[in-house]
mmCIF file of C-alpha atoms in Angstrom:
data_model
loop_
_atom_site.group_PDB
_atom_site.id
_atom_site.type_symbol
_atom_site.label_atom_id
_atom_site.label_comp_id
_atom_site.label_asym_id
_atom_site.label_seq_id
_atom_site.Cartn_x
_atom_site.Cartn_y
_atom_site.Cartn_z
ATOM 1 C CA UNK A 1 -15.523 72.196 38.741
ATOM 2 C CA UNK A 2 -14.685 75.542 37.277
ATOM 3 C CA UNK A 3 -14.683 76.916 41.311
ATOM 4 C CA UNK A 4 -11.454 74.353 41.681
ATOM 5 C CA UNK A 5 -8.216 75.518 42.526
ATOM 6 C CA UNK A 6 -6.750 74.160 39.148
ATOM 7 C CA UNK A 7 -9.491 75.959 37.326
ATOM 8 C CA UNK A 8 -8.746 78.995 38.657
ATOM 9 C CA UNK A 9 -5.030 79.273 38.785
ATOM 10 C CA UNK A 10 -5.360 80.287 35.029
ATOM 11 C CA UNK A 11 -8.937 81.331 34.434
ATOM 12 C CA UNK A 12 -8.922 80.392 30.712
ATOM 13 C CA UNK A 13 -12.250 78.815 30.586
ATOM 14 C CA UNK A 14 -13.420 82.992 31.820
ATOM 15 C CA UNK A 15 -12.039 83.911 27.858
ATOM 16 C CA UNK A 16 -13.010 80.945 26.039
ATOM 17 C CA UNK A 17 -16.417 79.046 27.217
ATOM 18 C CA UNK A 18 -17.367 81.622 29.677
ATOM 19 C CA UNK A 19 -17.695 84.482 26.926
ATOM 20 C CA UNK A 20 -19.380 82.261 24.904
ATOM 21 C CA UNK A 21 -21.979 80.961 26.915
ATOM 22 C CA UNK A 22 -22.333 84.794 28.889
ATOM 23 C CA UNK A 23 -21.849 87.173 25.288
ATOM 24 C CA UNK A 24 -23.755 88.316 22.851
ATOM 25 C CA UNK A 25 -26.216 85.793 20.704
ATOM 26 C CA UNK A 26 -24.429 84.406 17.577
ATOM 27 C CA UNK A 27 -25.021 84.529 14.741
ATOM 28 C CA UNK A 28 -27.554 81.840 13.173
ATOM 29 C CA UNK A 29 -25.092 79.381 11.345
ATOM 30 C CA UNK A 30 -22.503 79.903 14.312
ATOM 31 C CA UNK A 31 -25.289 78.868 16.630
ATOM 32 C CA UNK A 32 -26.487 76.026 14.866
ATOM 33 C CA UNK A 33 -23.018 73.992 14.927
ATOM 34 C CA UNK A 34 -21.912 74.695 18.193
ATOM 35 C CA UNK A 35 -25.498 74.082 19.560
ATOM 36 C CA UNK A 36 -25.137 70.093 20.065
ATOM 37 C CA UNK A 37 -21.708 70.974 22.392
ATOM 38 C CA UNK A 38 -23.468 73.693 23.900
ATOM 39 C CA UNK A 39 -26.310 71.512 25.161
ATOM 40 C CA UNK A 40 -24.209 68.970 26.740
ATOM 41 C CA UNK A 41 -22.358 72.370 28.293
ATOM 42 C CA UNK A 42 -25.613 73.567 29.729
ATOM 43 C CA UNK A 43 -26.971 69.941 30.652
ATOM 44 C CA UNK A 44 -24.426 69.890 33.434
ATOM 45 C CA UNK A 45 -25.019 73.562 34.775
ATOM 46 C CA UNK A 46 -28.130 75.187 36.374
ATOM 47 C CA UNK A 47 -29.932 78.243 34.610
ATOM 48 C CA UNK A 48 -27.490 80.675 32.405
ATOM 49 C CA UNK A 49 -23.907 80.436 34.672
ATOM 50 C CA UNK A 50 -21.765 78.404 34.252
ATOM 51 C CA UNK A 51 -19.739 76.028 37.178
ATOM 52 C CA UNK A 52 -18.960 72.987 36.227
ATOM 53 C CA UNK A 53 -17.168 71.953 32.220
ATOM 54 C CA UNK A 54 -17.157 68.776 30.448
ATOM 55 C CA UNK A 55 -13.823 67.937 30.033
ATOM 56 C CA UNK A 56 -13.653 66.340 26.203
ATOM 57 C CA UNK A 57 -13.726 62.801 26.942
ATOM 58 C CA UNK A 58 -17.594 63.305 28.503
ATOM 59 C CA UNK A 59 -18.257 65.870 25.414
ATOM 60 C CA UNK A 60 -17.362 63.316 23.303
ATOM 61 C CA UNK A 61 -19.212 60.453 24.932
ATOM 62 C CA UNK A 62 -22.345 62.485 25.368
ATOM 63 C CA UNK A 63 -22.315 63.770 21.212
ATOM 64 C CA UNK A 64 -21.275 59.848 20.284
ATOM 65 C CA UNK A 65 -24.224 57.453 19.503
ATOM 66 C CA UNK A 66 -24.852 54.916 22.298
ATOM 67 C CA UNK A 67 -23.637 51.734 19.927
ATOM 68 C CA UNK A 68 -19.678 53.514 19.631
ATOM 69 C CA UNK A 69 -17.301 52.936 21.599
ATOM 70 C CA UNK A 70 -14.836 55.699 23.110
ATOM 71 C CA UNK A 71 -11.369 54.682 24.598
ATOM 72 C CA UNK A 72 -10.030 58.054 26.915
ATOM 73 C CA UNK A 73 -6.434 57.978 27.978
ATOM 74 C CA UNK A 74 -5.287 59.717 30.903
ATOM 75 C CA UNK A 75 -2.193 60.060 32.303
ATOM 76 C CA UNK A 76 -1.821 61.626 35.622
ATOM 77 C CA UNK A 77 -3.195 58.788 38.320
ATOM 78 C CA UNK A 78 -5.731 61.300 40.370
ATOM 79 C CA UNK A 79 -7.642 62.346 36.926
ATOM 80 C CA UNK A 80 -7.668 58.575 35.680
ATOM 81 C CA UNK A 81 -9.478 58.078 38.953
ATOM 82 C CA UNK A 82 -11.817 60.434 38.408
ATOM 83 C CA UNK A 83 -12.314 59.518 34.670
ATOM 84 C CA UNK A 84 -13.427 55.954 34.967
ATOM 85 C CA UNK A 85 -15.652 57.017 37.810
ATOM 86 C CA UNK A 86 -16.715 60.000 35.719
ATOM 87 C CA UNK A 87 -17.581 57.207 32.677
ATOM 88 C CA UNK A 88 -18.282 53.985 34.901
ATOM 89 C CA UNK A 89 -22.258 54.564 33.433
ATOM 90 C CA UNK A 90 -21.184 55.428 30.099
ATOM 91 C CA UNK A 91 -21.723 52.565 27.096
ATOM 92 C CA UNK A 92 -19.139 51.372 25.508
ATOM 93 C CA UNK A 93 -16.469 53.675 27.497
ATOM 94 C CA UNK A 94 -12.847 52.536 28.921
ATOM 95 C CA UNK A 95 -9.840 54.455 30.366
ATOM 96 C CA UNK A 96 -6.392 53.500 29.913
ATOM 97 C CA UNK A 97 -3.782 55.137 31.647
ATOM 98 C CA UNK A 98 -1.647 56.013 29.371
ATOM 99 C CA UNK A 99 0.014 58.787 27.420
ATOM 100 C CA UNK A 100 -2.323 60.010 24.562
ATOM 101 C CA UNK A 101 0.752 59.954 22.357
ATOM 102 C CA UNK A 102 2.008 56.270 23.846
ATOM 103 C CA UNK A 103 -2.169 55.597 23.414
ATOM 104 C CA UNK A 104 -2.027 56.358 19.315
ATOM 105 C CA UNK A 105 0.681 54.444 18.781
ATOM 106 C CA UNK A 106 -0.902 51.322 20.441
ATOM 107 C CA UNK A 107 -4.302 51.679 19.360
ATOM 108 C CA UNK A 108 -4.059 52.607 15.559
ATOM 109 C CA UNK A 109 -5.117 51.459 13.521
ATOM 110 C CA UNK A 110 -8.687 49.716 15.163
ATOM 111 C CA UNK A 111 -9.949 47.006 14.266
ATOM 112 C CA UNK A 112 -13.049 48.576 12.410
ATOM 113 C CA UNK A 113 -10.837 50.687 10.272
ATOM 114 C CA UNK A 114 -12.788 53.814 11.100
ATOM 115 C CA UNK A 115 -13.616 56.326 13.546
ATOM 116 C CA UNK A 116 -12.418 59.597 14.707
ATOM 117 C CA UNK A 117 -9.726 60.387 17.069
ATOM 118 C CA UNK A 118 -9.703 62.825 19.516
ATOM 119 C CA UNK A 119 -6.100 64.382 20.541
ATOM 120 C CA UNK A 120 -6.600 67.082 23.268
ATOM 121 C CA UNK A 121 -2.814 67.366 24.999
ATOM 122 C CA UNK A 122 -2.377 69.297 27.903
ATOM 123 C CA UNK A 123 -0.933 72.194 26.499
ATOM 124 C CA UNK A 124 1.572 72.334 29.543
ATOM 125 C CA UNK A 125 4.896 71.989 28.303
ATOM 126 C CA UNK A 126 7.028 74.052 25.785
ATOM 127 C CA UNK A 127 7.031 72.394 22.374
ATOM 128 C CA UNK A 128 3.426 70.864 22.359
ATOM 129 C CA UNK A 129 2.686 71.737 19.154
ATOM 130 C CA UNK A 130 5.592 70.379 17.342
ATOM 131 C CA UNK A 131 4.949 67.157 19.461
ATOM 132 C CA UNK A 132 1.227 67.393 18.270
ATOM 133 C CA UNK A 133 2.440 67.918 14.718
ATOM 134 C CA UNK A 134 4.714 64.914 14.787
ATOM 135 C CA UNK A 135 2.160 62.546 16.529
ATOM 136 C CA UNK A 136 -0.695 63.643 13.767
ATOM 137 C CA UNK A 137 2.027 62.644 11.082
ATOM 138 C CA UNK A 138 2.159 59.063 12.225
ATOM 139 C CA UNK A 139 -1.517 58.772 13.125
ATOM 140 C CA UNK A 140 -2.306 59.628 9.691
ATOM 141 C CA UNK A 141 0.359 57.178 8.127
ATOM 142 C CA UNK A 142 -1.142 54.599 10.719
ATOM 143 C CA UNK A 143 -4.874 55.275 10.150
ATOM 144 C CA UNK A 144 -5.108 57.026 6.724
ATOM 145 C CA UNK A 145 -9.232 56.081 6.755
ATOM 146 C CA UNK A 146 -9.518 57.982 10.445
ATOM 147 C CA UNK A 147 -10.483 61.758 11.212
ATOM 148 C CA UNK A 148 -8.377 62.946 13.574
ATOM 149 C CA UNK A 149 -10.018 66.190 15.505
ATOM 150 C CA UNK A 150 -7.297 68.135 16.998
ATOM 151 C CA UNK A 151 -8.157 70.532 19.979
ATOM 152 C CA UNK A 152 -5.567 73.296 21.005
ATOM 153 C CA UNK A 153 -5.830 76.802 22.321
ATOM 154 C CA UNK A 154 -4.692 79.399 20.533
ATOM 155 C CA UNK A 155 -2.258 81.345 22.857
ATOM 156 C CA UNK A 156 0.770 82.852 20.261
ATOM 157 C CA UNK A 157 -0.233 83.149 16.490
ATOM 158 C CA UNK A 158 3.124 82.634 15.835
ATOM 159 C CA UNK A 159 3.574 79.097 16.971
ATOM 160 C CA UNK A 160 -0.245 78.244 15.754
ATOM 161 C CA UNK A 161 0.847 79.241 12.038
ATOM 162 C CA UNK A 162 4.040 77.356 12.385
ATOM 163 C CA UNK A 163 1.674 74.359 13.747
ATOM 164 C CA UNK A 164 -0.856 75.309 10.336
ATOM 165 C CA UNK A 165 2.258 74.563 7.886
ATOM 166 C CA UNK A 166 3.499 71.377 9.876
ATOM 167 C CA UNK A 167 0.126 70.134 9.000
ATOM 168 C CA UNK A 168 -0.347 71.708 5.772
ATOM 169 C CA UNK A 169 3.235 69.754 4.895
ATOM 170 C CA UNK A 170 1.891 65.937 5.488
ATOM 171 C CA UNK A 171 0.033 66.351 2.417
ATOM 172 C CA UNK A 172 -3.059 64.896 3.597
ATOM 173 C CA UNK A 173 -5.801 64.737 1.012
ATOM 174 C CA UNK A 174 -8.585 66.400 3.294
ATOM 175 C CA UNK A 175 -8.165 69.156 5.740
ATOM 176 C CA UNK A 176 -10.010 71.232 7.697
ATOM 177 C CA UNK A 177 -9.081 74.181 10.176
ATOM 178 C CA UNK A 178 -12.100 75.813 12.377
ATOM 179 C CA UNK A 179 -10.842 77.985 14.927
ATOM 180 C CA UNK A 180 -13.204 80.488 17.213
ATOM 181 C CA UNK A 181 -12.154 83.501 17.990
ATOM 182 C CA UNK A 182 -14.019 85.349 20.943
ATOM 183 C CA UNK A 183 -13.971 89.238 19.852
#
């Protein structure tokens, strides 16, 4: 609920989301990739505003096939609530209550060998990034045949470029950066 206290005490979804559903039209190839996460945006909002926002867990649920399975970890006990209600009618979907970081470490590598991993940390307290950057390093050395998609706003260029060579440094054999930028 983007009307909630907690979604207003910082606004950031005004910059990021907002201006992107309520700017200009985008280009064509811009369009076409964010269209499928724009839909599921739009699915839970009446005509062109915009009040309520998937967090990622339902984003990824709703732009997963029905047959795959999605594990969400949550740590704070009022959101976990909320969570499993939020994905009691989902397929395949469970919540553990657990660190995301605690959560990789347990649950790598899975038993299929495959699959993509979502890592979308609060961003709340000093030193995420290098956390971030330590956790990819063992996913990857845990789960080498994963993806791992790794959301984080981009709030101080310096830190993000310092997070860009942590990454750059594991050496990985495929990687990909897409950032948006709202101008």
């Amino acid at each position: 609920d983007l009307g909630s206290t907690e979604a207003q005490k910082t606004g950031e979804w005004r910059d990021g989301i907002g201006r992107l559903l309520a700017g200009p039209a985008l280009p064509p190839q811009a369009a076409a990739l964010l269209a499928p996460y724009l839909t599921v945006v739009r699915s839970l909002n009446a005509g062109d505003g915009i009040v309520r926002y998937p967090g990622s867990p339902l984003l990824a649920r709703r732009l997963m096939r029905a047959e795959d399975h999605l594990v969400a970890n949550e740590l704070h006990p009022d959101d976990v609530v909320a969570l499993r209600w939020l994905l009691a009618s989902e397929p395949n979907s469970k919540v553990l209550a657990l660190d995301g970081y605690v959560a990789l470490r347990a649950l790598l590598p899975p038993k299929e060998r495959r699959g993509l991993v979502l890592i979308d940390p609060p961003f709340e307290a000093t030193g995420e990034l290098e956390r971030l950057a330590a956790a990819v390093a063992d996913a990857m050395r845990r789960f080498a045949t994963g993806t791992l998609l790794i959301w984080y706003p981009i709030k101080d260029a310096a830190a993000t470029a310092a997070f860009h060579r942590s990454i750059t440094g594991l050496g990985l054999a495929r990687l990909l950066v897409v950032e948006l930028l709202l101008r």
